[in-house]
PDB file of C-alpha atoms in Angstrom:
ATOM      1  CA  GLU A   1     -97.130 -68.747  -3.713  1.00  0.00           C
ATOM      2  CA  ALA A   2     -96.683 -66.961  -7.111  1.00  0.00           C
ATOM      3  CA  GLN A   3     -97.548 -63.292  -6.655  1.00  0.00           C
ATOM      4  CA  VAL A   4     -96.919 -59.711  -7.427  1.00  0.00           C
ATOM      5  CA  THR A   5     -96.366 -57.744  -4.322  1.00  0.00           C
ATOM      6  CA  GLN A   6     -97.069 -54.003  -4.281  1.00  0.00           C
ATOM      7  CA  ASN A   7     -96.549 -51.557  -1.427  1.00  0.00           C
ATOM      8  CA  PRO A   8     -98.005 -49.443   0.054  1.00  0.00           C
ATOM      9  CA  ARG A   9    -101.638 -50.347  -0.402  1.00  0.00           C
ATOM     10  CA  TYR A  10    -102.747 -46.706   0.511  1.00  0.00           C
ATOM     11  CA  LEU A  11    -100.738 -43.579   0.412  1.00  0.00           C
ATOM     12  CA  ILE A  12    -101.627 -39.927   1.168  1.00  0.00           C
ATOM     13  CA  THR A  13     -99.079 -37.378   0.422  1.00  0.00           C
ATOM     14  CA  VAL A  14     -98.519 -33.698  -0.469  1.00  0.00           C
ATOM     15  CA  THR A  15     -97.668 -31.986  -3.676  1.00  0.00           C
ATOM     16  CA  GLY A  16     -94.097 -32.052  -4.501  1.00  0.00           C
ATOM     17  CA  LYS A  17     -93.046 -34.658  -2.014  1.00  0.00           C
ATOM     18  CA  LYS A  18     -90.984 -37.505  -3.752  1.00  0.00           C
ATOM     19  CA  LEU A  19     -92.439 -40.981  -3.380  1.00  0.00           C
ATOM     20  CA  THR A  20     -91.783 -44.522  -4.486  1.00  0.00           C
ATOM     21  CA  VAL A  21     -94.285 -47.322  -4.890  1.00  0.00           C
ATOM     22  CA  THR A  22     -92.503 -50.715  -4.886  1.00  0.00           C
ATOM     23  CA  CYS A  23     -93.321 -53.757  -6.874  1.00  0.00           C
ATOM     24  CA  SER A  24     -91.835 -57.170  -6.748  1.00  0.00           C
ATOM     25  CA  GLN A  25     -92.707 -60.520  -8.345  1.00  0.00           C
ATOM     26  CA  ASN A  26     -91.421 -63.986  -7.569  1.00  0.00           C
ATOM     27  CA  MET A  27     -92.419 -65.677 -10.807  1.00  0.00           C
ATOM     28  CA  ASN A  28     -89.190 -64.913 -12.742  1.00  0.00           C
ATOM     29  CA  HIS A  29     -91.251 -62.916 -15.348  1.00  0.00           C
ATOM     30  CA  GLU A  30     -89.386 -60.822 -17.965  1.00  0.00           C
ATOM     31  CA  TYR A  31     -92.121 -58.457 -18.473  1.00  0.00           C
ATOM     32  CA  MET A  32     -93.375 -55.873 -15.766  1.00  0.00           C
ATOM     33  CA  SER A  33     -95.469 -52.749 -16.156  1.00  0.00           C
ATOM     34  CA  TRP A  34     -97.344 -50.109 -14.344  1.00  0.00           C
ATOM     35  CA  TYR A  35    -100.923 -48.860 -14.896  1.00  0.00           C
ATOM     36  CA  ARG A  36    -103.099 -46.131 -13.471  1.00  0.00           C
ATOM     37  CA  GLN A  37    -106.858 -46.528 -13.150  1.00  0.00           C
ATOM     38  CA  ASP A  38    -109.083 -43.553 -13.250  1.00  0.00           C
ATOM     39  CA  PRO A  39    -112.941 -43.657 -13.256  1.00  0.00           C
ATOM     40  CA  GLY A  40    -114.323 -43.824 -16.881  1.00  0.00           C
ATOM     41  CA  LEU A  41    -110.792 -44.172 -18.312  1.00  0.00           C
ATOM     42  CA  GLY A  42    -110.030 -47.902 -17.475  1.00  0.00           C
ATOM     43  CA  LEU A  43    -106.383 -48.793 -16.965  1.00  0.00           C
ATOM     44  CA  ARG A  44    -103.716 -46.815 -18.833  1.00  0.00           C
ATOM     45  CA  GLN A  45    -100.176 -47.986 -19.138  1.00  0.00           C
ATOM     46  CA  ILE A  46     -97.531 -45.685 -17.436  1.00  0.00           C
ATOM     47  CA  TYR A  47     -94.267 -47.630 -18.233  1.00  0.00           C
ATOM     48  CA  TYR A  48     -93.323 -51.137 -19.065  1.00  0.00           C
ATOM     49  CA  SER A  49     -90.127 -53.180 -18.887  1.00  0.00           C
ATOM     50  CA  MET A  50     -89.239 -56.168 -21.171  1.00  0.00           C
ATOM     51  CA  ASN A  51     -86.152 -57.140 -19.022  1.00  0.00           C
ATOM     52  CA  VAL A  52     -83.462 -55.829 -16.791  1.00  0.00           C
ATOM     53  CA  GLU A  53     -82.280 -52.368 -17.657  1.00  0.00           C
ATOM     54  CA  VAL A  54     -84.921 -52.355 -20.467  1.00  0.00           C
ATOM     55  CA  THR A  55     -87.776 -49.814 -19.927  1.00  0.00           C
ATOM     56  CA  ASP A  56     -90.038 -47.978 -22.187  1.00  0.00           C
ATOM     57  CA  LYS A  57     -92.933 -45.377 -22.041  1.00  0.00           C
ATOM     58  CA  GLY A  58     -96.556 -46.330 -22.079  1.00  0.00           C
ATOM     59  CA  ASP A  59     -99.458 -44.182 -22.848  1.00  0.00           C
ATOM     60  CA  VAL A  60     -99.230 -41.705 -19.905  1.00  0.00           C
ATOM     61  CA  PRO A  61     -95.546 -41.578 -18.743  1.00  0.00           C
ATOM     62  CA  GLU A  62     -95.317 -37.882 -17.838  1.00  0.00           C
ATOM     63  CA  GLY A  63     -94.475 -37.220 -14.229  1.00  0.00           C
ATOM     64  CA  TYR A  64     -93.304 -40.788 -13.484  1.00  0.00           C
ATOM     65  CA  LYS A  65     -89.972 -42.654 -13.502  1.00  0.00           C
ATOM     66  CA  VAL A  66     -89.189 -46.309 -13.340  1.00  0.00           C
ATOM     67  CA  SER A  67     -86.056 -48.506 -12.981  1.00  0.00           C
ATOM     68  CA  ARG A  68     -85.460 -52.239 -13.468  1.00  0.00           C
ATOM     69  CA  LYS A  69     -82.094 -52.975 -11.793  1.00  0.00           C
ATOM     70  CA  GLU A  70     -83.203 -56.530 -10.844  1.00  0.00           C
ATOM     71  CA  LYS A  71     -85.547 -58.831 -12.619  1.00  0.00           C
ATOM     72  CA  ARG A  72     -87.923 -59.230  -9.663  1.00  0.00           C
ATOM     73  CA  ASN A  73     -88.199 -55.370  -8.836  1.00  0.00           C
ATOM     74  CA  PHE A  74     -89.920 -52.541 -10.879  1.00  0.00           C
ATOM     75  CA  PRO A  75     -90.454 -49.572  -8.647  1.00  0.00           C
ATOM     76  CA  LEU A  76     -92.540 -46.542  -9.717  1.00  0.00           C
ATOM     77  CA  ILE A  77     -91.210 -43.141  -8.727  1.00  0.00           C
ATOM     78  CA  LEU A  78     -92.985 -39.911  -8.512  1.00  0.00           C
ATOM     79  CA  GLU A  79     -90.334 -37.155  -8.174  1.00  0.00           C
ATOM     80  CA  SER A  80     -92.813 -34.243  -7.630  1.00  0.00           C
ATOM     81  CA  PRO A  81     -96.321 -35.582  -7.247  1.00  0.00           C
ATOM     82  CA  SER A  82     -99.252 -33.392  -8.253  1.00  0.00           C
ATOM     83  CA  PRO A  83    -102.968 -33.685  -7.492  1.00  0.00           C
ATOM     84  CA  ASN A  84    -103.738 -35.024 -11.018  1.00  0.00           C
ATOM     85  CA  GLN A  85    -101.666 -38.148 -10.113  1.00  0.00           C
ATOM     86  CA  THR A  86    -104.158 -39.087  -7.517  1.00  0.00           C
ATOM     87  CA  SER A  87    -105.303 -42.584  -8.892  1.00  0.00           C
ATOM     88  CA  LEU A  88    -105.234 -46.202  -8.267  1.00  0.00           C
ATOM     89  CA  TYR A  89    -101.952 -47.735  -9.410  1.00  0.00           C
ATOM     90  CA  PHE A  90    -101.390 -51.311 -10.411  1.00  0.00           C
ATOM     91  CA  CYS A  91     -98.228 -53.171 -11.055  1.00  0.00           C
ATOM     92  CA  ALA A  92     -98.340 -56.273 -13.238  1.00  0.00           C
ATOM     93  CA  SER A  93     -96.029 -59.014 -14.675  1.00  0.00           C
ATOM     94  CA  SER A  94     -96.182 -61.566 -17.371  1.00  0.00           C
ATOM     95  CA  PRO A  95     -94.042 -64.444 -18.620  1.00  0.00           C
ATOM     96  CA  TYR A  96     -94.112 -62.727 -22.128  1.00  0.00           C
ATOM     97  CA  GLY A  97     -92.641 -64.870 -24.809  1.00  0.00           C
ATOM     98  CA  ARG A  98     -92.013 -67.975 -22.579  1.00  0.00           C
ATOM     99  CA  SER A  99     -95.757 -68.850 -22.510  1.00  0.00           C
ATOM    100  CA  PRO A 100     -98.480 -69.157 -24.981  1.00  0.00           C
ATOM    101  CA  ASP A 101    -100.725 -67.493 -22.456  1.00  0.00           C
ATOM    102  CA  PRO A 102     -99.237 -64.171 -21.674  1.00  0.00           C
ATOM    103  CA  ARG A 103    -101.700 -63.122 -19.165  1.00  0.00           C
ATOM    104  CA  LEU A 104    -100.891 -60.296 -16.708  1.00  0.00           C
ATOM    105  CA  PHE A 105    -100.510 -61.006 -13.055  1.00  0.00           C
ATOM    106  CA  PHE A 106    -101.497 -58.001 -11.003  1.00  0.00           C
ATOM    107  CA  GLY A 107    -100.381 -56.608  -7.605  1.00  0.00           C
ATOM    108  CA  SER A 108    -103.206 -55.630  -5.253  1.00  0.00           C
ATOM    109  CA  GLY A 109    -103.032 -51.980  -6.241  1.00  0.00           C
ATOM    110  CA  THR A 110    -101.964 -48.763  -4.436  1.00  0.00           C
ATOM    111  CA  GLN A 111    -104.533 -46.035  -3.876  1.00  0.00           C
ATOM    112  CA  LEU A 112    -102.568 -42.763  -4.091  1.00  0.00           C
ATOM    113  CA  SER A 113    -103.966 -39.373  -2.949  1.00  0.00           C
ATOM    114  CA  VAL A 114    -101.936 -36.209  -3.596  1.00  0.00           C
ATOM    115  CA  LEU A 115    -103.219 -33.251  -1.582  1.00  0.00           C
TER     116      LEU A 115
ATOM    117  CA  ALA B   1    -102.258 -47.938 -32.764  1.00  0.00           C
ATOM    118  CA  GLN B   2    -104.266 -50.508 -30.984  1.00  0.00           C
ATOM    119  CA  LYS B   3    -107.572 -49.721 -29.233  1.00  0.00           C
ATOM    120  CA  ILE B   4    -110.129 -51.515 -27.115  1.00  0.00           C
ATOM    121  CA  THR B   5    -113.684 -50.285 -27.014  1.00  0.00           C
ATOM    122  CA  GLN B   6    -116.339 -51.240 -24.387  1.00  0.00           C
ATOM    123  CA  THR B   7    -119.476 -49.494 -25.250  1.00  0.00           C
ATOM    124  CA  GLN B   8    -121.549 -50.422 -22.140  1.00  0.00           C
ATOM    125  CA  PRO B   9    -120.573 -48.477 -19.083  1.00  0.00           C
ATOM    126  CA  GLY B  10    -123.080 -50.456 -16.971  1.00  0.00           C
ATOM    127  CA  MET B  11    -125.317 -53.413 -17.235  1.00  0.00           C
ATOM    128  CA  PHE B  12    -127.859 -55.277 -15.110  1.00  0.00           C
ATOM    129  CA  VAL B  13    -128.666 -58.955 -15.239  1.00  0.00           C
ATOM    130  CA  GLN B  14    -131.053 -61.081 -13.326  1.00  0.00           C
ATOM    131  CA  GLU B  15    -129.449 -63.862 -11.202  1.00  0.00           C
ATOM    132  CA  LYS B  16    -129.107 -67.123 -13.073  1.00  0.00           C
ATOM    133  CA  GLU B  17    -129.543 -65.566 -16.348  1.00  0.00           C
ATOM    134  CA  ALA B  18    -126.787 -65.342 -19.084  1.00  0.00           C
ATOM    135  CA  VAL B  19    -125.098 -61.928 -19.979  1.00  0.00           C
ATOM    136  CA  THR B  20    -122.876 -60.697 -22.809  1.00  0.00           C
ATOM    137  CA  LEU B  21    -120.452 -57.959 -22.313  1.00  0.00           C
ATOM    138  CA  ASP B  22    -119.271 -56.291 -25.522  1.00  0.00           C
ATOM    139  CA  CYS B  23    -115.751 -55.660 -26.525  1.00  0.00           C
ATOM    140  CA  THR B  24    -114.393 -54.602 -29.924  1.00  0.00           C
ATOM    141  CA  TYR B  25    -110.694 -54.077 -30.816  1.00  0.00           C
ATOM    142  CA  ASP B  26    -108.625 -52.424 -33.456  1.00  0.00           C
ATOM    143  CA  THR B  27    -105.207 -53.536 -34.572  1.00  0.00           C
ATOM    144  CA  SER B  28    -103.405 -54.111 -37.763  1.00  0.00           C
ATOM    145  CA  ASP B  29    -101.181 -56.771 -36.218  1.00  0.00           C
ATOM    146  CA  PRO B  30    -102.002 -60.246 -37.080  1.00  0.00           C
ATOM    147  CA  SER B  31    -100.779 -61.633 -33.811  1.00  0.00           C
ATOM    148  CA  TYR B  32    -102.440 -60.575 -30.616  1.00  0.00           C
ATOM    149  CA  GLY B  33    -104.027 -61.831 -27.420  1.00  0.00           C
ATOM    150  CA  LEU B  34    -107.454 -60.866 -25.850  1.00  0.00           C
ATOM    151  CA  PHE B  35    -108.204 -61.002 -22.198  1.00  0.00           C
ATOM    152  CA  TRP B  36    -110.957 -60.381 -19.754  1.00  0.00           C
ATOM    153  CA  TYR B  37    -110.331 -59.282 -16.206  1.00  0.00           C
ATOM    154  CA  LYS B  38    -112.828 -58.852 -13.422  1.00  0.00           C
ATOM    155  CA  GLN B  39    -112.385 -56.168 -10.748  1.00  0.00           C
ATOM    156  CA  PRO B  40    -114.706 -56.640  -7.755  1.00  0.00           C
ATOM    157  CA  SER B  41    -115.436 -53.828  -5.338  1.00  0.00           C
ATOM    158  CA  SER B  42    -112.276 -54.845  -3.286  1.00  0.00           C
ATOM    159  CA  GLY B  43    -110.246 -53.652  -6.198  1.00  0.00           C
ATOM    160  CA  GLU B  44    -108.109 -56.669  -7.226  1.00  0.00           C
ATOM    161  CA  MET B  45    -107.729 -57.569 -10.908  1.00  0.00           C
ATOM    162  CA  ILE B  46    -108.742 -61.291 -11.511  1.00  0.00           C
ATOM    163  CA  PHE B  47    -107.916 -62.971 -14.740  1.00  0.00           C
ATOM    164  CA  LEU B  48    -110.900 -64.599 -16.430  1.00  0.00           C
ATOM    165  CA  ILE B  49    -110.112 -65.791 -19.805  1.00  0.00           C
ATOM    166  CA  TYR B  50    -107.698 -65.566 -22.703  1.00  0.00           C
ATOM    167  CA  GLN B  51    -108.063 -65.881 -26.583  1.00  0.00           C
ATOM    168  CA  GLY B  52    -105.096 -65.911 -28.977  1.00  0.00           C
ATOM    169  CA  SER B  53    -105.687 -64.456 -32.429  1.00  0.00           C
ATOM    170  CA  TYR B  54    -104.781 -67.759 -34.046  1.00  0.00           C
ATOM    171  CA  ASP B  55    -106.912 -69.865 -31.763  1.00  0.00           C
ATOM    172  CA  GLN B  56    -109.568 -71.774 -33.865  1.00  0.00           C
ATOM    173  CA  GLN B  57    -112.014 -72.345 -31.148  1.00  0.00           C
ATOM    174  CA  ASN B  58    -113.563 -69.891 -28.702  1.00  0.00           C
ATOM    175  CA  ALA B  59    -112.020 -70.044 -25.242  1.00  0.00           C
ATOM    176  CA  THR B  60    -114.059 -71.227 -22.234  1.00  0.00           C
ATOM    177  CA  GLU B  61    -113.336 -71.278 -18.559  1.00  0.00           C
ATOM    178  CA  GLY B  62    -116.112 -72.529 -16.391  1.00  0.00           C
ATOM    179  CA  ARG B  63    -119.043 -70.086 -16.680  1.00  0.00           C
ATOM    180  CA  TYR B  64    -117.086 -67.782 -18.944  1.00  0.00           C
ATOM    181  CA  SER B  65    -116.786 -67.995 -22.554  1.00  0.00           C
ATOM    182  CA  LEU B  66    -115.148 -65.689 -25.066  1.00  0.00           C
ATOM    183  CA  ASN B  67    -117.184 -65.114 -28.318  1.00  0.00           C
ATOM    184  CA  PHE B  68    -114.384 -64.311 -30.685  1.00  0.00           C
ATOM    185  CA  GLN B  69    -115.411 -63.051 -34.136  1.00  0.00           C
ATOM    186  CA  LYS B  70    -112.231 -61.979 -35.807  1.00  0.00           C
ATOM    187  CA  ALA B  71    -113.659 -60.567 -39.021  1.00  0.00           C
ATOM    188  CA  ARG B  72    -115.849 -58.227 -36.768  1.00  0.00           C
ATOM    189  CA  LYS B  73    -112.826 -57.732 -34.487  1.00  0.00           C
ATOM    190  CA  SER B  74    -115.059 -58.457 -31.480  1.00  0.00           C
ATOM    191  CA  ALA B  75    -114.359 -60.482 -28.328  1.00  0.00           C
ATOM    192  CA  ASN B  76    -117.450 -60.487 -26.224  1.00  0.00           C
ATOM    193  CA  LEU B  77    -117.498 -62.181 -22.773  1.00  0.00           C
ATOM    194  CA  VAL B  78    -120.408 -64.426 -22.084  1.00  0.00           C
ATOM    195  CA  ILE B  79    -121.231 -65.172 -18.467  1.00  0.00           C
ATOM    196  CA  SER B  80    -123.635 -68.101 -18.089  1.00  0.00           C
ATOM    197  CA  ALA B  81    -126.018 -68.542 -15.063  1.00  0.00           C
ATOM    198  CA  SER B  82    -124.989 -65.248 -13.437  1.00  0.00           C
ATOM    199  CA  GLN B  83    -124.253 -65.204  -9.649  1.00  0.00           C
ATOM    200  CA  LEU B  84    -124.529 -62.329  -7.182  1.00  0.00           C
ATOM    201  CA  GLY B  85    -120.752 -62.690  -6.881  1.00  0.00           C
ATOM    202  CA  ASP B  86    -120.488 -61.744 -10.542  1.00  0.00           C
ATOM    203  CA  SER B  87    -121.269 -58.109  -9.711  1.00  0.00           C
ATOM    204  CA  ALA B  88    -118.013 -56.217 -10.550  1.00  0.00           C
ATOM    205  CA  MET B  89    -116.233 -54.208 -13.150  1.00  0.00           C
ATOM    206  CA  TYR B  90    -115.106 -56.050 -16.252  1.00  0.00           C
ATOM    207  CA  PHE B  91    -112.116 -55.026 -18.375  1.00  0.00           C
ATOM    208  CA  CYS B  92    -111.354 -56.334 -21.902  1.00  0.00           C
ATOM    209  CA  ALA B  93    -107.692 -56.017 -22.805  1.00  0.00           C
ATOM    210  CA  MET B  94    -105.573 -56.692 -25.811  1.00  0.00           C
ATOM    211  CA  SER B  95    -101.934 -57.777 -25.887  1.00  0.00           C
ATOM    212  CA  LEU B  96     -99.497 -57.302 -28.817  1.00  0.00           C
ATOM    213  CA  GLN B  97     -96.191 -58.912 -28.893  1.00  0.00           C
ATOM    214  CA  SER B  98     -94.064 -57.631 -31.642  1.00  0.00           C
ATOM    215  CA  GLY B  99     -90.531 -56.519 -32.205  1.00  0.00           C
ATOM    216  CA  GLY B 100     -89.351 -57.672 -28.843  1.00  0.00           C
ATOM    217  CA  TYR B 101     -91.873 -55.730 -26.832  1.00  0.00           C
ATOM    218  CA  GLN B 102     -95.336 -56.496 -25.348  1.00  0.00           C
ATOM    219  CA  LYS B 103     -97.965 -53.724 -25.363  1.00  0.00           C
ATOM    220  CA  VAL B 104    -101.203 -54.227 -23.407  1.00  0.00           C
ATOM    221  CA  THR B 105    -104.213 -51.985 -23.846  1.00  0.00           C
ATOM    222  CA  PHE B 106    -107.390 -51.962 -21.712  1.00  0.00           C
ATOM    223  CA  GLY B 107    -110.881 -50.778 -22.387  1.00  0.00           C
ATOM    224  CA  THR B 108    -112.778 -48.394 -20.119  1.00  0.00           C
ATOM    225  CA  GLY B 109    -114.760 -51.262 -18.465  1.00  0.00           C
ATOM    226  CA  THR B 110    -118.347 -52.377 -17.972  1.00  0.00           C
ATOM    227  CA  LYS B 111    -119.896 -52.396 -14.500  1.00  0.00           C
ATOM    228  CA  LEU B 112    -122.083 -55.494 -14.070  1.00  0.00           C
ATOM    229  CA  GLN B 113    -124.724 -55.754 -11.450  1.00  0.00           C
ATOM    230  CA  VAL B 114    -126.518 -58.968 -10.772  1.00  0.00           C
ATOM    231  CA  ILE B 115    -130.037 -58.650  -9.512  1.00  0.00           C
ATOM    232  CA  PRO B 116    -131.412 -61.215  -6.942  1.00  0.00           C
TER     233      PRO B 116
END
């Protein structure tokens, strides 16, 4: 089944404790991205990647890191989480230029709470 | 910079009635794509419909249609014959593919509630 797998689904942590949210897709998509969703603000892009070893900042990259060492994986790293990073996070992928319909395929989301 | 505007934070519609969710966009790029996603209370993001900027006809997917008015830069979602299961948050989004990158921008969403 074609899917984007995101883990964990829920995460509670404390300020300053490094964490990683994993994201993996099995559709051979070049494009992957991370979003955070906050009430009243919609989804805002954190980082995106056009291909292996190619990443770039989105609209709200501060406090986050990403890496794209393999095409299928795109982990989101919070080196020192703070309470303002409490949010619902989504990973997404798309076929980009290989399809005339470049819709995003989303993971199931990670609800992160930073205490 | 591109921008998506959804001016309706919340809406109510009677079951079986049609409803229009508004979306306006702003970009100077001639090539772009417009999407609508549905987010039910369970949280997942569900793709509904897509319209390319060069598409001549409005996109339709079952009960969903996208009213694309390029000159007005609007991409409203029309849901016909509303069902209770349509109660959800709806997001409009725009995708730009230019210079070897893809940038996707979302609106703030509209919460639709269908009344029996």
